[in-house]
PDB file of C-alpha atoms in Angstrom:
ATOM      1  CA  MET P  24     -42.072  -9.723  60.930  1.00  0.00           C
ATOM      2  CA  MET P  25     -39.566  -7.047  59.963  1.00  0.00           C
ATOM      3  CA  ASN P  26     -40.572  -3.409  60.047  1.00  0.00           C
ATOM      4  CA  ASP P  27     -41.049  -1.693  56.696  1.00  0.00           C
ATOM      5  CA  PRO P  28     -38.113   0.501  55.685  1.00  0.00           C
ATOM      6  CA  LEU P  29     -38.587   4.205  56.162  1.00  0.00           C
ATOM      7  CA  PRO P  30     -39.620   6.062  52.978  1.00  0.00           C
ATOM      8  CA  PHE P  31     -36.980   8.182  51.299  1.00  0.00           C
ATOM      9  CA  THR P  32     -38.867  11.437  51.930  1.00  0.00           C
ATOM     10  CA  THR P  33     -39.400  10.520  55.593  1.00  0.00           C
ATOM     11  CA  LEU P  34     -35.669  10.023  56.049  1.00  0.00           C
ATOM     12  CA  ILE P  35     -34.950  13.425  54.511  1.00  0.00           C
ATOM     13  CA  LEU P  36     -37.602  15.234  56.573  1.00  0.00           C
ATOM     14  CA  SER P  37     -36.368  13.636  59.777  1.00  0.00           C
ATOM     15  CA  ALA P  38     -32.720  14.483  59.075  1.00  0.00           C
ATOM     16  CA  SER P  39     -30.944  17.352  60.772  1.00  0.00           C
ATOM     17  CA  LEU P  40     -31.139  20.871  59.343  1.00  0.00           C
ATOM     18  CA  VAL P  41     -27.577  20.771  58.022  1.00  0.00           C
ATOM     19  CA  VAL P  42     -28.192  17.492  56.200  1.00  0.00           C
ATOM     20  CA  GLN P  43     -31.443  18.845  54.752  1.00  0.00           C
ATOM     21  CA  VAL P  44     -29.661  21.964  53.516  1.00  0.00           C
ATOM     22  CA  VAL P  45     -26.948  19.828  51.882  1.00  0.00           C
ATOM     23  CA  ILE P  46     -29.523  17.598  50.196  1.00  0.00           C
ATOM     24  CA  GLY P  47     -31.503  20.649  49.081  1.00  0.00           C
ATOM     25  CA  MET P  48     -28.387  22.176  47.503  1.00  0.00           C
ATOM     26  CA  LEU P  49     -27.612  18.951  45.662  1.00  0.00           C
ATOM     27  CA  ILE P  50     -31.175  18.578  44.395  1.00  0.00           C
ATOM     28  CA  LEU P  51     -31.159  22.202  43.207  1.00  0.00           C
ATOM     29  CA  ALA P  52     -27.839  21.610  41.425  1.00  0.00           C
ATOM     30  CA  SER P  53     -29.307  18.489  39.814  1.00  0.00           C
ATOM     31  CA  VAL P  54     -32.323  20.413  38.506  1.00  0.00           C
ATOM     32  CA  MET P  55     -30.027  23.116  37.100  1.00  0.00           C
ATOM     33  CA  TRP P  56     -27.681  20.740  35.312  1.00  0.00           C
ATOM     34  CA  TRP P  57     -30.552  18.748  33.842  1.00  0.00           C
ATOM     35  CA  ALA P  58     -31.880  22.004  32.371  1.00  0.00           C
ATOM     36  CA  MET P  59     -28.400  22.830  31.056  1.00  0.00           C
ATOM     37  CA  ILE P  60     -27.986  19.342  29.594  1.00  0.00           C
ATOM     38  CA  PHE P  61     -31.222  19.632  27.607  1.00  0.00           C
ATOM     39  CA  GLN P  62     -30.220  23.130  26.471  1.00  0.00           C
ATOM     40  CA  ARG P  63     -26.763  21.923  25.376  1.00  0.00           C
ATOM     41  CA  VAL P  64     -28.263  18.936  23.553  1.00  0.00           C
ATOM     42  CA  LEU P  65     -30.494  21.251  21.523  1.00  0.00           C
ATOM     43  CA  LEU P  66     -27.732  23.807  20.894  1.00  0.00           C
ATOM     44  CA  LEU P  67     -25.050  21.342  19.806  1.00  0.00           C
ATOM     45  CA  GLY P  68     -27.514  19.381  17.709  1.00  0.00           C
ATOM     46  CA  ARG P  69     -28.584  22.549  15.920  1.00  0.00           C
ATOM     47  CA  ALA P  70     -24.957  23.634  15.409  1.00  0.00           C
ATOM     48  CA  SER P  71     -24.105  20.263  13.847  1.00  0.00           C
ATOM     49  CA  ARG P  72     -27.086  20.435  11.493  1.00  0.00           C
ATOM     50  CA  ASP P  73     -26.313  24.044  10.543  1.00  0.00           C
ATOM     51  CA  LEU P  74     -22.713  23.127   9.761  1.00  0.00           C
ATOM     52  CA  ARG P  75     -23.755  20.177   7.615  1.00  0.00           C
ATOM     53  CA  HIS P  76     -26.362  22.172   5.681  1.00  0.00           C
ATOM     54  CA  PHE P  77     -24.025  25.126   5.125  1.00  0.00           C
ATOM     55  CA  GLU P  78     -21.174  22.953   3.868  1.00  0.00           C
ATOM     56  CA  ASP P  79     -23.533  21.120   1.496  1.00  0.00           C
ATOM     57  CA  TYR P  80     -24.683  24.465   0.095  1.00  0.00           C
ATOM     58  CA  PHE P  81     -21.167  25.931   0.068  1.00  0.00           C
ATOM     59  CA  TRP P  82     -19.693  23.047  -1.925  1.00  0.00           C
ATOM     60  CA  SER P  83     -22.663  22.832  -4.301  1.00  0.00           C
ATOM     61  CA  GLY P  84     -21.014  25.433  -6.532  1.00  0.00           C
ATOM     62  CA  THR P  85     -22.712  28.536  -5.185  1.00  0.00           C
ATOM     63  CA  ASN P  86     -21.092  31.914  -5.833  1.00  0.00           C
ATOM     64  CA  LEU P  87     -19.204  33.070  -2.728  1.00  0.00           C
ATOM     65  CA  ARG P  88     -19.966  36.726  -3.357  1.00  0.00           C
ATOM     66  CA  GLU P  89     -23.683  36.088  -3.671  1.00  0.00           C
ATOM     67  CA  LEU P  90     -23.646  33.911  -0.578  1.00  0.00           C
ATOM     68  CA  TYR P  91     -21.793  36.588   1.378  1.00  0.00           C
ATOM     69  CA  ASP P  92     -24.184  39.335   0.262  1.00  0.00           C
ATOM     70  CA  GLU P  93     -27.142  37.182   1.231  1.00  0.00           C
ATOM     71  CA  LEU P  94     -25.804  36.315   4.686  1.00  0.00           C
ATOM     72  CA  ARG P  95     -24.672  39.866   5.354  1.00  0.00           C
ATOM     73  CA  GLN P  96     -28.303  40.960   5.259  1.00  0.00           C
ATOM     74  CA  SER P  97     -29.430  38.229   7.652  1.00  0.00           C
ATOM     75  CA  GLN P  98     -30.281  39.163  11.233  1.00  0.00           C
ATOM     76  CA  GLU P  99     -29.586  35.718  12.671  1.00  0.00           C
ATOM     77  CA  LEU P 100     -26.487  33.822  11.581  1.00  0.00           C
ATOM     78  CA  THR P 101     -25.517  30.305  12.550  1.00  0.00           C
ATOM     79  CA  GLY P 102     -22.059  29.567  13.922  1.00  0.00           C
ATOM     80  CA  ILE P 103     -20.489  28.561  10.618  1.00  0.00           C
ATOM     81  CA  GLU P 104     -22.205  31.444   8.814  1.00  0.00           C
ATOM     82  CA  THR P 105     -20.767  33.906  11.332  1.00  0.00           C
ATOM     83  CA  ILE P 106     -17.274  32.571  10.626  1.00  0.00           C
ATOM     84  CA  PHE P 107     -17.783  32.780   6.873  1.00  0.00           C
ATOM     85  CA  VAL P 108     -19.090  36.359   7.036  1.00  0.00           C
ATOM     86  CA  ALA P 109     -16.230  37.459   9.320  1.00  0.00           C
ATOM     87  CA  ALA P 110     -13.657  36.049   6.883  1.00  0.00           C
ATOM     88  CA  LEU P 111     -15.244  37.608   3.784  1.00  0.00           C
ATOM     89  CA  ARG P 112     -15.729  40.953   5.511  1.00  0.00           C
ATOM     90  CA  GLU P 113     -12.043  41.116   6.408  1.00  0.00           C
ATOM     91  CA  TYR P 114     -11.105  39.981   2.911  1.00  0.00           C
ATOM     92  CA  ASP P 115     -13.107  42.824   1.371  1.00  0.00           C
ATOM     93  CA  ARG P 116     -11.670  45.358   3.795  1.00  0.00           C
ATOM     94  CA  LEU P 117      -8.073  44.394   3.084  1.00  0.00           C
ATOM     95  CA  THR P 118      -8.398  43.968  -0.697  1.00  0.00           C
ATOM     96  CA  ASP P 119      -9.974  47.413  -0.975  1.00  0.00           C
ATOM     97  CA  GLN P 120      -6.716  48.923   0.219  1.00  0.00           C
ATOM     98  CA  ALA P 121      -4.312  50.135  -2.446  1.00  0.00           C
ATOM     99  CA  GLU P 122      -1.479  47.734  -3.330  1.00  0.00           C
ATOM    100  CA  ALA P 123      -2.744  45.083  -0.933  1.00  0.00           C
ATOM    101  CA  ASP P 124      -0.182  42.305  -0.465  1.00  0.00           C
ATOM    102  CA  PRO P 125      -1.834  38.876  -0.961  1.00  0.00           C
ATOM    103  CA  ASP P 126       0.099  37.338   1.931  1.00  0.00           C
ATOM    104  CA  ALA P 127      -0.908  40.165   4.259  1.00  0.00           C
ATOM    105  CA  VAL P 128      -4.514  39.850   3.104  1.00  0.00           C
ATOM    106  CA  MET P 129      -4.610  36.120   3.830  1.00  0.00           C
ATOM    107  CA  THR P 130      -2.957  36.635   7.213  1.00  0.00           C
ATOM    108  CA  GLY P 131      -5.613  39.174   8.171  1.00  0.00           C
ATOM    109  CA  VAL P 132      -8.451  36.996   6.884  1.00  0.00           C
ATOM    110  CA  GLN P 133      -7.135  33.996   8.768  1.00  0.00           C
ATOM    111  CA  ARG P 134      -6.837  36.041  11.959  1.00  0.00           C
ATOM    112  CA  ALA P 135     -10.411  37.307  11.646  1.00  0.00           C
ATOM    113  CA  ALA P 136     -11.709  33.801  10.968  1.00  0.00           C
ATOM    114  CA  ARG P 137      -9.806  32.355  13.943  1.00  0.00           C
ATOM    115  CA  VAL P 138     -11.270  35.007  16.222  1.00  0.00           C
ATOM    116  CA  ALA P 139     -14.761  34.116  14.985  1.00  0.00           C
ATOM    117  CA  VAL P 140     -14.055  30.416  15.603  1.00  0.00           C
ATOM    118  CA  SER P 141     -12.867  31.197  19.133  1.00  0.00           C
ATOM    119  CA  ARG P 142     -16.052  33.135  19.854  1.00  0.00           C
ATOM    120  CA  GLU P 143     -18.198  30.288  18.583  1.00  0.00           C
ATOM    121  CA  GLU P 144     -16.204  27.842  20.681  1.00  0.00           C
ATOM    122  CA  ALA P 145     -16.785  29.977  23.779  1.00  0.00           C
ATOM    123  CA  SER P 146     -20.505  30.060  23.002  1.00  0.00           C
ATOM    124  CA  LEU P 147     -20.658  26.281  22.588  1.00  0.00           C
ATOM    125  CA  GLU P 148     -18.749  25.708  25.835  1.00  0.00           C
ATOM    126  CA  ARG P 149     -21.002  27.995  27.868  1.00  0.00           C
ATOM    127  CA  HIS P 150     -22.265  26.315  31.077  1.00  0.00           C
ATOM    128  CA  LEU P 151     -19.919  23.342  30.665  1.00  0.00           C
ATOM    129  CA  GLY P 152     -17.870  24.715  33.541  1.00  0.00           C
ATOM    130  CA  PHE P 153     -20.910  24.393  35.798  1.00  0.00           C
ATOM    131  CA  LEU P 154     -21.292  20.721  34.872  1.00  0.00           C
ATOM    132  CA  ALA P 155     -17.618  20.141  35.661  1.00  0.00           C
ATOM    133  CA  THR P 156     -18.005  21.897  39.012  1.00  0.00           C
ATOM    134  CA  VAL P 157     -21.090  19.876  39.948  1.00  0.00           C
ATOM    135  CA  SER P 158     -19.465  16.589  38.958  1.00  0.00           C
ATOM    136  CA  SER P 159     -16.332  17.276  40.992  1.00  0.00           C
ATOM    137  CA  THR P 160     -17.849  18.852  44.120  1.00  0.00           C
ATOM    138  CA  SER P 161     -21.178  17.060  44.607  1.00  0.00           C
ATOM    139  CA  PRO P 162     -19.706  13.875  46.122  1.00  0.00           C
ATOM    140  CA  PHE P 163     -17.743  15.923  48.652  1.00  0.00           C
ATOM    141  CA  ILE P 164     -20.767  18.058  49.539  1.00  0.00           C
ATOM    142  CA  GLY P 165     -22.789  14.880  50.019  1.00  0.00           C
ATOM    143  CA  LEU P 166     -19.998  13.369  52.118  1.00  0.00           C
ATOM    144  CA  PHE P 167     -20.005  16.483  54.300  1.00  0.00           C
ATOM    145  CA  GLY P 168     -23.727  15.994  54.925  1.00  0.00           C
ATOM    146  CA  THR P 169     -23.119  12.331  55.724  1.00  0.00           C
ATOM    147  CA  VAL P 170     -20.401  13.151  58.254  1.00  0.00           C
ATOM    148  CA  ILE P 171     -22.635  15.688  59.978  1.00  0.00           C
ATOM    149  CA  GLY P 172     -25.534  13.228  59.986  1.00  0.00           C
ATOM    150  CA  ILE P 173     -23.446  10.413  61.499  1.00  0.00           C
ATOM    151  CA  MET P 174     -22.080  12.761  64.142  1.00  0.00           C
ATOM    152  CA  ASN P 175     -25.636  13.700  65.084  1.00  0.00           C
ATOM    153  CA  ALA P 176     -26.640  10.021  65.158  1.00  0.00           C
ATOM    154  CA  PHE P 177     -23.767   9.131  67.497  1.00  0.00           C
ATOM    155  CA  ARG P 178     -24.597  12.117  69.662  1.00  0.00           C
ATOM    156  CA  ALA P 179     -28.168  10.876  69.986  1.00  0.00           C
ATOM    157  CA  VAL P 180     -26.926   7.380  70.814  1.00  0.00           C
ATOM    158  CA  ALA P 181     -24.724   8.779  73.570  1.00  0.00           C
ATOM    159  CA  ASN P 182     -27.813  10.234  75.256  1.00  0.00           C
ATOM    160  CA  MET P 183     -29.624   6.886  75.252  1.00  0.00           C
ATOM    161  CA  SER P 184     -29.417   4.497  78.166  1.00  0.00           C
ATOM    162  CA  GLN P 185     -29.496   1.525  75.796  1.00  0.00           C
ATOM    163  CA  ALA P 186     -28.543   1.682  72.113  1.00  0.00           C
ATOM    164  CA  THR P 187     -29.571  -0.959  69.615  1.00  0.00           C
ATOM    165  CA  LEU P 188     -29.235  -1.320  65.870  1.00  0.00           C
ATOM    166  CA  ALA P 189     -32.888  -0.354  65.502  1.00  0.00           C
ATOM    167  CA  THR P 190     -32.260   2.983  67.195  1.00  0.00           C
ATOM    168  CA  VAL P 191     -28.974   3.743  65.408  1.00  0.00           C
ATOM    169  CA  ALA P 192     -29.871   2.619  61.879  1.00  0.00           C
ATOM    170  CA  PRO P 193     -32.395   5.390  61.036  1.00  0.00           C
ATOM    171  CA  GLY P 194     -29.907   8.131  61.902  1.00  0.00           C
ATOM    172  CA  ILE P 195     -27.161   6.546  59.808  1.00  0.00           C
ATOM    173  CA  ALA P 196     -29.585   5.999  56.939  1.00  0.00           C
ATOM    174  CA  GLU P 197     -30.526   9.682  57.033  1.00  0.00           C
ATOM    175  CA  ALA P 198     -26.863  10.609  56.857  1.00  0.00           C
ATOM    176  CA  LEU P 199     -26.050   8.259  53.966  1.00  0.00           C
ATOM    177  CA  ILE P 200     -28.817   9.770  51.853  1.00  0.00           C
ATOM    178  CA  ALA P 201     -26.654  12.879  51.437  1.00  0.00           C
ATOM    179  CA  THR P 202     -23.866  10.797  49.890  1.00  0.00           C
ATOM    180  CA  ALA P 203     -26.341   9.015  47.618  1.00  0.00           C
ATOM    181  CA  VAL P 204     -27.796  12.309  46.398  1.00  0.00           C
ATOM    182  CA  GLY P 205     -24.278  13.679  45.872  1.00  0.00           C
ATOM    183  CA  ILE P 206     -23.331  10.714  43.693  1.00  0.00           C
ATOM    184  CA  PHE P 207     -26.621  10.988  41.821  1.00  0.00           C
ATOM    185  CA  ALA P 208     -25.842  14.640  41.081  1.00  0.00           C
ATOM    186  CA  ALA P 209     -22.204  14.025  40.120  1.00  0.00           C
ATOM    187  CA  VAL P 210     -22.322  11.050  37.752  1.00  0.00           C
ATOM    188  CA  PRO P 211     -24.755  12.406  35.089  1.00  0.00           C
ATOM    189  CA  ALA P 212     -23.043  15.815  35.247  1.00  0.00           C
ATOM    190  CA  LEU P 213     -19.660  14.183  34.604  1.00  0.00           C
ATOM    191  CA  ILE P 214     -21.052  12.132  31.717  1.00  0.00           C
ATOM    192  CA  GLY P 215     -22.695  15.228  30.247  1.00  0.00           C
ATOM    193  CA  PHE P 216     -19.528  17.303  30.580  1.00  0.00           C
ATOM    194  CA  ASN P 217     -17.355  14.692  28.854  1.00  0.00           C
ATOM    195  CA  ARG P 218     -19.912  14.090  26.125  1.00  0.00           C
ATOM    196  CA  PHE P 219     -20.487  17.757  25.359  1.00  0.00           C
ATOM    197  CA  SER P 220     -16.775  18.593  25.490  1.00  0.00           C
ATOM    198  CA  ALA P 221     -16.119  15.918  22.877  1.00  0.00           C
ATOM    199  CA  ARG P 222     -18.910  17.236  20.635  1.00  0.00           C
ATOM    200  CA  VAL P 223     -17.644  20.815  20.945  1.00  0.00           C
ATOM    201  CA  GLU P 224     -14.147  19.657  20.020  1.00  0.00           C
ATOM    202  CA  VAL P 225     -15.474  17.922  16.894  1.00  0.00           C
ATOM    203  CA  LEU P 226     -17.419  21.036  15.874  1.00  0.00           C
ATOM    204  CA  VAL P 227     -14.462  23.353  16.425  1.00  0.00           C
ATOM    205  CA  LYS P 228     -12.187  21.100  14.359  1.00  0.00           C
ATOM    206  CA  SER P 229     -14.787  21.159  11.589  1.00  0.00           C
ATOM    207  CA  TYR P 230     -14.904  24.966  11.775  1.00  0.00           C
ATOM    208  CA  GLU P 231     -11.122  25.152  11.575  1.00  0.00           C
ATOM    209  CA  ALA P 232     -11.016  22.761   8.614  1.00  0.00           C
ATOM    210  CA  PHE P 233     -13.597  24.915   6.817  1.00  0.00           C
ATOM    211  CA  VAL P 234     -11.549  28.037   7.544  1.00  0.00           C
ATOM    212  CA  ASP P 235      -8.443  26.417   6.029  1.00  0.00           C
ATOM    213  CA  GLU P 236     -10.376  25.500   2.894  1.00  0.00           C
ATOM    214  CA  LEU P 237     -11.928  28.961   2.637  1.00  0.00           C
ATOM    215  CA  ILE P 238      -8.538  30.630   3.051  1.00  0.00           C
ATOM    216  CA  SER P 239      -7.162  28.452   0.246  1.00  0.00           C
ATOM    217  CA  ILE P 240     -10.016  29.483  -2.063  1.00  0.00           C
ATOM    218  CA  LEU P 241      -9.665  33.180  -1.247  1.00  0.00           C
ATOM    219  CA  ASP P 242      -5.883  33.040  -1.592  1.00  0.00           C
ATOM    220  CA  HIS P 243      -6.191  31.480  -5.033  1.00  0.00           C
ATOM    221  CA  HIS P 244      -8.784  34.076  -6.038  1.00  0.00           C
ATOM    222  CA  SER P 245      -6.677  36.954  -4.706  1.00  0.00           C
ATOM    223  CA  ARG P 246      -3.528  35.872  -6.518  1.00  0.00           C
ATOM    224  CA  THR P 247      -5.399  35.113  -9.742  1.00  0.00           C
ATOM    225  CA  GLN P 248      -7.070  38.517  -9.630  1.00  0.00           C
ATOM    226  CA  GLY P 249      -3.779  40.228  -8.888  1.00  0.00           C
ATOM    227  CA  SER P 250      -2.067  38.397 -11.734  1.00  0.00           C
ATOM    228  CA  GLY P 251      -4.839  39.381 -14.134  1.00  0.00           C
ATOM    229  CA  GLU P 252      -4.584  43.022 -13.132  1.00  0.00           C
ATOM    230  CA  GLY P 253      -0.822  42.912 -13.568  1.00  0.00           C
ATOM    231  CA  GLN P 254      -1.172  41.695 -17.156  1.00  0.00           C
ATOM    232  CA  THR P 255      -3.662  44.393 -18.131  1.00  0.00           C
TER     233      THR P 255
END
């Protein structure tokens, strides 16, 4: 009758110190990226909902000035609201200047809005670099632990008078666990990084499309207002 395979925890506890340290690092990295994945899921989901709700309200025929005044008093703004407020604030600042050129006003508003979009993009991409690092380095860290473990196993075999598969297999199994843990840490992190990067890209493109539409509205309003003042 064949012997029962060694439990996973027994293999880890019986591994060398270096292999245990490597496995511990990979497990710690796994715990951290799982926490980051859940946090990113909540953040990106909320940003998508906020964008959808704001655009529905924005295009429902609401007065831009009233909306701006309302949001300006708010202590907590969503991503799209922050962009809208930044654009309207710059628009007010530039149009208050004497003999403001409409083209210069729109250039300044667009610049302010783009800066706000860039800041929101940086906020959405926070921690994604860690996921990319884990996904790219974990297999190599695990492989390092495996190499050390196999070297230790061969060293132990060299000290034996008679080596059999039964004596060598546990040491190799201990070493291969490091590679398995490294792959386990890398694959979900890579999937999460690619998934979240795609969602951030979609959100940023939506922000930029909104900015273009807002600039068009403000440009029309600025030129219409300027034309009306010129006729009076």
